[in-house]
Coordinates of C-alpha atoms and ligand atoms in Angstrom, one line a residue:
M1 CA -150.5 -61.1 -1.9
S2 CA -151.6 -63.9 -4.9
R3 CA -149.0 -65.1 -7.4
Q4 CA -149.9 -63.9 -11.0
L5 CA -147.4 -66.2 -12.2
G6 CA -146.6 -69.5 -11.9
P7 CA -143.4 -71.4 -12.6
P8 CA -143.8 -73.8 -16.0
P9 CA -144.0 -77.3 -15.0
F10 CA -140.6 -78.7 -14.5
C11 CA -140.0 -82.2 -16.6
V12 CA -136.7 -84.4 -17.4
V13 CA -136.5 -85.9 -21.0
P14 CA -134.3 -89.5 -21.0
G15 CA -132.2 -90.3 -24.1
Q16 CA -134.8 -93.1 -25.0
A17 CA -137.4 -90.0 -25.5
V18 CA -134.5 -87.6 -26.9
Q19 CA -133.7 -90.6 -29.5
Q20 CA -136.9 -90.9 -30.6
S21 CA -137.7 -87.0 -31.4
L22 CA -135.1 -86.9 -33.3
R23 CA -135.8 -90.1 -35.2
G24 CA -135.9 -89.2 -39.1
R25 CA -135.6 -85.7 -38.9
R26 CA -132.2 -85.3 -40.0
A27 CA -133.1 -82.9 -42.3
E28 CA -135.8 -80.8 -40.3
V29 CA -132.4 -81.0 -37.5
I30 CA -129.8 -79.4 -40.2
A31 CA -132.3 -77.0 -41.3
L32 CA -132.7 -75.7 -37.7
V33 CA -129.1 -75.5 -36.7
E34 CA -128.5 -73.2 -40.0
D35 CA -131.6 -71.3 -38.6
A36 CA -129.6 -71.0 -35.0
Y37 CA -126.1 -70.2 -36.8
R38 CA -128.3 -67.3 -38.9
L39 CA -129.7 -65.7 -35.4
H40 CA -126.0 -66.0 -33.7
G41 CA -124.4 -63.9 -37.2
Q42 CA -127.7 -61.6 -36.7
R43 CA -126.8 -61.0 -33.0
Q44 CA -129.9 -62.8 -31.9
T45 CA -128.0 -65.1 -29.7
V46 CA -126.0 -64.7 -26.6
N47 CA -123.2 -67.3 -26.7
P48 CA -120.4 -66.3 -23.7
P49 CA -117.2 -68.2 -23.6
S50 CA -117.4 -72.2 -22.3
Y51 CA -116.1 -72.5 -18.9
F52 CA -113.5 -75.4 -18.8
L53 CA -113.0 -77.3 -15.3
R54 CA -110.5 -79.4 -15.3
F55 CA -108.5 -81.7 -12.8
P56 CA -104.8 -81.5 -11.7
D57 CA -105.3 -85.3 -10.9
R58 CA -107.2 -86.1 -14.1
P59 CA -105.1 -84.0 -17.1
D60 CA -107.1 -85.7 -20.0
A61 CA -110.5 -85.3 -18.4
R62 CA -112.7 -81.9 -18.2
I63 CA -116.5 -80.9 -18.0
I64 CA -117.1 -77.8 -19.5
A65 CA -120.0 -75.4 -19.3
L66 CA -121.5 -74.2 -22.6
P67 CA -124.4 -71.4 -21.0
A68 CA -126.2 -69.4 -24.3
S69 CA -129.6 -67.5 -25.0
V70 CA -131.2 -68.1 -28.1
G71 CA -133.5 -64.9 -29.6
G72 CA -135.5 -65.1 -32.7
G73 CA -138.3 -67.7 -33.1
I74 CA -137.1 -70.0 -30.9
G75 CA -136.7 -68.2 -27.4
V76 CA -134.9 -70.3 -25.3
D77 CA -131.7 -69.6 -22.9
G78 CA -129.9 -72.8 -20.5
I79 CA -126.8 -74.4 -20.3
K80 CA -125.1 -77.4 -21.1
W81 CA -123.2 -79.1 -18.5
V82 CA -120.8 -81.9 -21.0
S83 CA -118.2 -83.9 -19.7
S84 CA -115.0 -85.5 -21.6
F85 CA -113.4 -88.7 -20.1
P86 CA -111.3 -90.5 -22.5
G87 CA -110.4 -93.2 -20.5
N88 CA -114.2 -94.0 -20.5
L89 CA -113.7 -95.7 -23.5
G90 CA -111.7 -98.8 -21.1
L91 CA -114.9 -99.3 -19.2
G92 CA -117.3 -99.6 -22.2
L93 CA -118.8 -95.9 -21.8
P94 CA -119.0 -93.4 -24.4
R95 CA -116.4 -90.6 -23.6
A96 CA -118.6 -87.5 -23.3
S97 CA -121.8 -87.4 -21.0
A98 CA -123.9 -84.8 -20.9
L99 CA -127.3 -83.1 -19.8
L100 CA -129.4 -79.7 -20.9
L101 CA -131.3 -77.4 -19.1
L102 CA -133.7 -75.5 -20.3
N103 CA -134.7 -72.0 -19.0
D104 CA -137.5 -69.9 -19.5
P105 CA -137.0 -66.2 -21.1
R106 CA -139.9 -65.0 -19.0
T107 CA -138.9 -66.1 -15.7
G108 CA -135.7 -67.4 -15.7
Y109 CA -136.9 -70.7 -14.3
P110 CA -135.6 -74.1 -15.7
F111 CA -138.4 -75.7 -17.0
A112 CA -136.5 -79.1 -18.5
C113 CA -133.3 -81.0 -18.0
L114 CA -132.7 -83.8 -21.0
E115 CA -129.9 -86.0 -21.4
G116 CA -127.3 -83.9 -23.2
S117 CA -125.1 -86.0 -25.3
I118 CA -127.2 -87.3 -28.3
I119 CA -128.3 -83.3 -28.7
S120 CA -124.4 -82.5 -28.4
A121 CA -123.6 -85.3 -31.2
V122 CA -126.6 -84.6 -33.3
R123 CA -126.1 -80.5 -33.5
T124 CA -122.6 -81.1 -34.1
A125 CA -123.1 -83.3 -37.2
A126 CA -125.5 -80.9 -38.4
S127 CA -123.3 -78.3 -38.2
A128 CA -120.6 -80.2 -40.2
A129 CA -123.3 -81.4 -42.6
C130 CA -124.4 -77.7 -42.7
A131 CA -120.8 -76.6 -43.5
A132 CA -120.2 -79.6 -45.7
R133 CA -122.7 -78.9 -48.1
R134 CA -122.3 -75.2 -48.7
L135 CA -118.1 -76.0 -48.9
T136 CA -118.5 -78.7 -51.1
A137 CA -121.0 -77.1 -53.2
P138 CA -118.2 -75.1 -55.4
R139 CA -116.4 -78.5 -55.9
G140 CA -119.1 -81.3 -56.7
A141 CA -119.7 -84.4 -54.5
P142 CA -117.2 -85.5 -53.3
R143 CA -116.7 -89.5 -54.1
R144 CA -114.0 -90.3 -51.5
V145 CA -115.1 -89.5 -47.6
G146 CA -112.4 -90.6 -44.9
F147 CA -112.9 -90.8 -41.3
F148 CA -109.8 -90.0 -39.0
G149 CA -111.0 -90.9 -35.6
T150 CA -114.1 -93.3 -35.4
G151 CA -116.1 -92.8 -32.0
L152 CA -119.2 -91.9 -31.3
I153 CA -119.1 -87.9 -33.3
A154 CA -117.7 -90.1 -36.6
R155 CA -120.9 -92.1 -36.7
F156 CA -123.1 -89.0 -36.1
V157 CA -121.6 -87.1 -38.7
H158 CA -122.0 -89.7 -41.0
E159 CA -125.3 -90.5 -40.3
Y160 CA -126.1 -86.4 -40.9
L161 CA -123.5 -86.3 -44.1
S162 CA -125.7 -89.5 -45.6
E163 CA -128.6 -86.6 -45.8
L164 CA -126.7 -84.8 -48.5
D165 CA -127.7 -87.3 -50.7
W166 CA -123.6 -87.3 -52.0
D167 CA -123.0 -90.3 -54.7
V168 CA -119.9 -92.1 -52.2
E169 CA -117.6 -93.8 -54.3
E170 CA -115.8 -95.6 -51.3
F171 CA -115.2 -94.7 -47.5
G172 CA -112.0 -94.7 -46.1
V173 CA -111.5 -94.8 -42.3
F174 CA -108.0 -94.7 -39.7
D175 CA -108.4 -94.9 -36.6
R176 CA -104.5 -95.1 -33.6
D177 CA -106.6 -97.9 -32.6
G178 CA -107.0 -100.0 -35.6
R179 CA -110.0 -102.5 -33.6
Y180 CA -112.1 -99.2 -33.3
A181 CA -111.6 -98.4 -37.1
A182 CA -112.5 -102.1 -37.6
S183 CA -115.9 -101.8 -35.7
F184 CA -116.7 -98.6 -37.2
A185 CA -116.2 -99.8 -40.6
A186 CA -118.3 -102.8 -39.8
Q187 CA -120.9 -101.4 -38.3
V188 CA -121.1 -97.7 -39.8
L189 CA -119.8 -97.8 -42.8
E190 CA -120.5 -101.1 -44.5
P191 CA -124.6 -101.3 -44.4
T192 CA -124.1 -98.4 -46.9
G193 CA -122.7 -100.8 -49.4
R194 CA -119.9 -98.9 -50.8
P195 CA -116.6 -100.3 -50.6
V196 CA -114.7 -99.4 -47.0
R197 CA -111.1 -99.2 -46.7
V198 CA -109.5 -99.4 -42.9
Y199 CA -106.0 -97.4 -43.3
S200 CA -102.7 -98.4 -41.3
R201 CA -101.4 -94.8 -42.0
P202 CA -102.7 -91.9 -42.0
E203 CA -100.9 -89.9 -45.0
E204 CA -102.9 -93.0 -47.4
L205 CA -106.2 -91.9 -45.8
V206 CA -105.8 -88.2 -46.1
R207 CA -104.6 -88.6 -49.7
G208 CA -107.1 -90.9 -50.7
A209 CA -110.3 -88.7 -49.6
D210 CA -112.0 -85.5 -51.0
L211 CA -113.7 -84.9 -48.2
L212 CA -112.1 -85.9 -44.5
V213 CA -113.6 -86.2 -40.9
F214 CA -111.3 -85.6 -37.9
A215 CA -113.0 -86.6 -34.6
T216 CA -109.9 -87.8 -32.8
T217 CA -109.5 -87.2 -29.0
A218 CA -106.2 -85.5 -30.0
A219 CA -104.6 -82.9 -27.9
A220 CA -102.0 -81.6 -30.6
P221 CA -101.2 -81.7 -33.5
H222 CA -100.2 -84.9 -34.9
V223 CA -101.1 -83.9 -38.8
V224 CA -98.6 -81.4 -39.9
A225 CA -97.5 -82.1 -43.3
P226 CA -99.0 -79.7 -45.7
A227 CA -98.3 -81.7 -49.0
W228 CA -100.6 -84.5 -47.7
F229 CA -103.6 -82.1 -48.8
D230 CA -102.0 -81.2 -52.1
H231 CA -105.1 -82.8 -53.7
N232 CA -107.4 -79.5 -52.3
P233 CA -109.7 -81.8 -50.0
V234 CA -113.0 -80.4 -48.0
V235 CA -111.4 -80.8 -44.0
L236 CA -114.0 -81.1 -41.0
H237 CA -111.8 -80.4 -38.3
I238 CA -114.3 -81.1 -35.5
S239 CA -111.7 -82.5 -33.4
L240 CA -110.1 -79.2 -33.2
R241 CA -106.6 -80.0 -32.5
D242 CA -105.6 -82.5 -34.9
L243 CA -103.9 -80.1 -38.1
G244 CA -100.3 -78.2 -37.7
T245 CA -99.9 -74.9 -38.1
E246 CA -98.7 -75.0 -41.8
V247 CA -101.5 -77.1 -42.6
I248 CA -104.2 -74.7 -41.2
L249 CA -101.7 -71.8 -42.9
R250 CA -101.6 -73.2 -46.1
S251 CA -106.0 -73.7 -46.4
V252 CA -108.6 -71.9 -46.4
N253 CA -110.2 -71.5 -43.1
V254 CA -113.8 -71.4 -42.2
V255 CA -114.8 -71.4 -38.6
D256 CA -118.0 -71.1 -36.9
D257 CA -117.4 -68.2 -34.2
V258 CA -114.2 -66.5 -34.9
E259 CA -113.7 -65.5 -30.9
H260 CA -114.8 -69.2 -29.8
V261 CA -112.6 -71.1 -31.7
L262 CA -109.6 -68.9 -31.3
K263 CA -109.3 -70.3 -27.7
A264 CA -107.9 -73.1 -25.7
D265 CA -104.8 -74.4 -28.2
T266 CA -107.0 -75.1 -31.1
S267 CA -104.9 -75.6 -33.9
V268 CA -106.2 -72.0 -35.2
H269 CA -105.8 -70.9 -32.2
L270 CA -101.9 -71.8 -32.3
A271 CA -101.3 -70.5 -35.8
E272 CA -102.6 -67.2 -34.7
Q273 CA -99.9 -67.5 -31.8
R274 CA -97.6 -68.2 -34.4
T275 CA -98.3 -65.3 -36.9
G276 CA -99.9 -63.1 -34.7
T277 CA -102.7 -62.4 -36.7
R278 CA -105.7 -63.5 -37.4
E279 CA -105.5 -63.2 -41.6
F280 CA -105.2 -66.5 -42.3
L281 CA -109.2 -67.0 -40.9
H282 CA -111.6 -66.3 -44.6
A283 CA -114.8 -67.1 -43.4
T284 CA -117.5 -68.0 -41.0
L285 CA -120.5 -70.2 -41.7
Y286 CA -123.0 -67.7 -41.5
D287 CA -120.7 -66.1 -44.4
L288 CA -120.9 -69.1 -46.4
L289 CA -124.8 -69.0 -45.6
T290 CA -125.6 -65.4 -46.6
G291 CA -123.3 -66.7 -49.8
A292 CA -120.9 -63.7 -48.7
F293 CA -118.3 -66.3 -48.8
T294 CA -117.7 -68.9 -51.4
A295 CA -114.7 -71.6 -50.9
P296 CA -112.4 -71.9 -53.8
P297 CA -112.2 -75.1 -55.1
D298 CA -108.0 -74.9 -55.8
R299 CA -107.3 -75.2 -51.8
P300 CA -107.3 -77.3 -49.6
V301 CA -110.7 -75.9 -46.9
V302 CA -110.7 -76.8 -43.4
F303 CA -113.8 -76.0 -41.5
S304 CA -113.4 -75.7 -37.6
P305 CA -116.4 -74.9 -35.5
F306 CA -115.6 -74.6 -31.6
G307 CA -119.3 -75.8 -30.7
L308 CA -121.8 -73.0 -29.9
G309 CA -124.5 -73.6 -26.6
V310 CA -126.7 -71.8 -28.6
L311 CA -126.8 -75.1 -31.0
D312 CA -127.6 -77.1 -28.2
L313 CA -130.4 -75.0 -27.2
A314 CA -131.5 -74.6 -30.7
V315 CA -131.7 -78.3 -30.8
G316 CA -133.0 -79.3 -27.4
A317 CA -135.7 -76.9 -27.7
Y318 CA -136.9 -78.9 -30.5
V319 CA -136.5 -82.1 -28.6
Y320 CA -138.2 -80.9 -25.9
Q321 CA -141.4 -80.3 -27.7
Q322 CA -141.7 -83.2 -29.2
A323 CA -140.8 -85.1 -26.4
V324 CA -143.9 -83.4 -24.8
A325 CA -146.0 -84.2 -27.8
A326 CA -145.2 -87.9 -27.7
G327 CA -145.5 -88.0 -24.0
G328 CA -141.5 -88.8 -23.5
A329 CA -141.0 -86.2 -21.2
V330 CA -141.1 -87.5 -17.6
P331 CA -143.2 -84.6 -15.3
I332 CA -142.1 -83.8 -12.2
S333 CA -144.7 -82.7 -9.7
G334 CA -143.9 -79.9 -7.1
F335 CA -139.8 -79.5 -8.4
F336 CA -140.2 -75.9 -7.5
H337 CA -141.7 -76.1 -4.2
E338 CA -141.6 -72.5 -2.2
L339 CA -143.2 -70.0 -4.6
D340 CA -144.5 -67.3 -1.9
R341 CA -141.9 -65.2 -1.1
H342 CA -143.1 -64.2 2.9
R343 CA -145.7 -67.7 3.3
T344 CA -144.5 -70.5 4.1
A345 CA -145.0 -73.7 1.8
E346 CA -146.7 -76.4 2.8
A347 CA -145.0 -79.9 3.7
Ligands
NAD401 N1 -116.2 -79.2 -32.5 C1 -117.1 -79.3 -31.8 O1 -118.6 -78.8 -31.8 C2 -117.2 -80.5 -31.2 C3 -118.6 -81.6 -30.5 C4 -118.5 -82.5 -29.9 C5 -117.0 -83.4 -29.9 N2 -116.4 -82.8 -30.5 C6 -114.9 -83.4 -30.3 O2 -114.8 -84.5 -31.4 C7 -113.9 -85.9 -30.8 C8 -114.4 -86.8 -31.0 O3 -115.7 -87.5 -30.1 P1 -116.1 -88.8 -29.7 O4 -117.0 -88.6 -28.8 O5 -116.3 -89.3 -31.0 O6 -114.9 -89.2 -29.4 P2 -114.7 -91.1 -28.8 O7 -113.5 -91.2 -27.7 O8 -115.5 -91.5 -29.1 O9 -114.0 -91.3 -30.4 C9 -112.6 -90.7 -30.8 C10 -112.0 -91.4 -31.6 O10 -110.4 -91.0 -31.8 C11 -109.0 -92.0 -32.1 N3 -108.1 -91.3 -31.2 C12 -107.6 -90.8 -30.5 N4 -106.6 -89.6 -30.4 C13 -106.5 -89.9 -32.1 C14 -105.0 -90.1 -33.1 N5 -103.8 -89.3 -33.4 N6 -105.3 -90.8 -34.4 C15 -106.0 -91.1 -34.9 N7 -107.1 -91.6 -34.0 C16 -107.5 -90.7 -32.5 C17 -109.7 -93.0 -30.6 O11 -109.0 -93.9 -30.3 C18 -110.9 -93.2 -30.6 O12 -112.0 -94.1 -31.4 C19 -113.4 -85.1 -30.1 O13 -112.2 -84.7 -29.3 C20 -114.2 -83.9 -29.1 O14 -114.0 -83.1 -28.5 C21 -116.2 -81.7 -31.6

């Protein structure tokens, strides 16, 4: 019997093509990520729990699988497979590496394998910018922006926050490794032309910022004094495990997805375990986008995004289209070879 339907052509999109596809398109990517959150809020996505592969002999390392499906106008299935090896920094390599597979929702066939770490960083940063825009609106644009943890994610978050056209008066940085803080200050922040202060005491950074970005690799809370937040900053708690339970409980808490973020010993998960309730969670990002919730300006606000696979797919599908159009996707001809159920394919 002749086949009615062939598999889509398969291609690989290397990191350089991913980067080129995203260059100069930050506003578009933020809009795309907002659309993906809207679809998620309208239940037009499937986003099962992430699967964590851990290693008894390498307790700080993990590889996470994030399968997902996005409906609506995006229409793609797939999976992100992302490694986190904090020891890589000592080898001169980024902590995270990833690939992203896109599947055709008609046939299930994978049609693209993309370098995933840039897409992952970009969707994380776009999500932070999307939340920051809504959370700062009632209190005015922040003048002092602080980065707690100064790795690759902090760099991308800075780039995407720059899209919001804030008139930042001063940047602050703190990292437990002063060399990383100094390098981040010199290479990422000083080119903005704004004053940059490198802090040696975390309390001073926290008290000195209207908007804080946490992007460390801390495994357990280390910022535990609620009084540090008495000036009611907006906190983008991207690394999820820095803040103590008392800080969480005294703040307004906004998350991306309740079920996802209350897992894996995040700070909000620890707060749930301590109190036995979820009442300290006030809203999701979808509630902010629809206007159903507005964060009060007279309390600290903490945004805790677990990071949804649907965002990787939305950005990945966009990158794929751009890369194919620009000739940056590498076709792998004949990748799927046995395409007749009964007849053996020719060698
Ligand atoms: N929520 C999400 O969607 C999402 C997505 C991607 C990454 N992340 C998280 O973002 C974090 C940062 O990722 P990255 O790739 O930039 O990592 P990275 O290793 O490049 O940088 C982390 C930095 O944090 C510093 N650090 C570690 N512990 C610290 C502490 N207790 N105090 C101060 N500084 C500390 C390190 O010295 C390092 O400079 C990771 O925890 C990662 O899991 C979250």
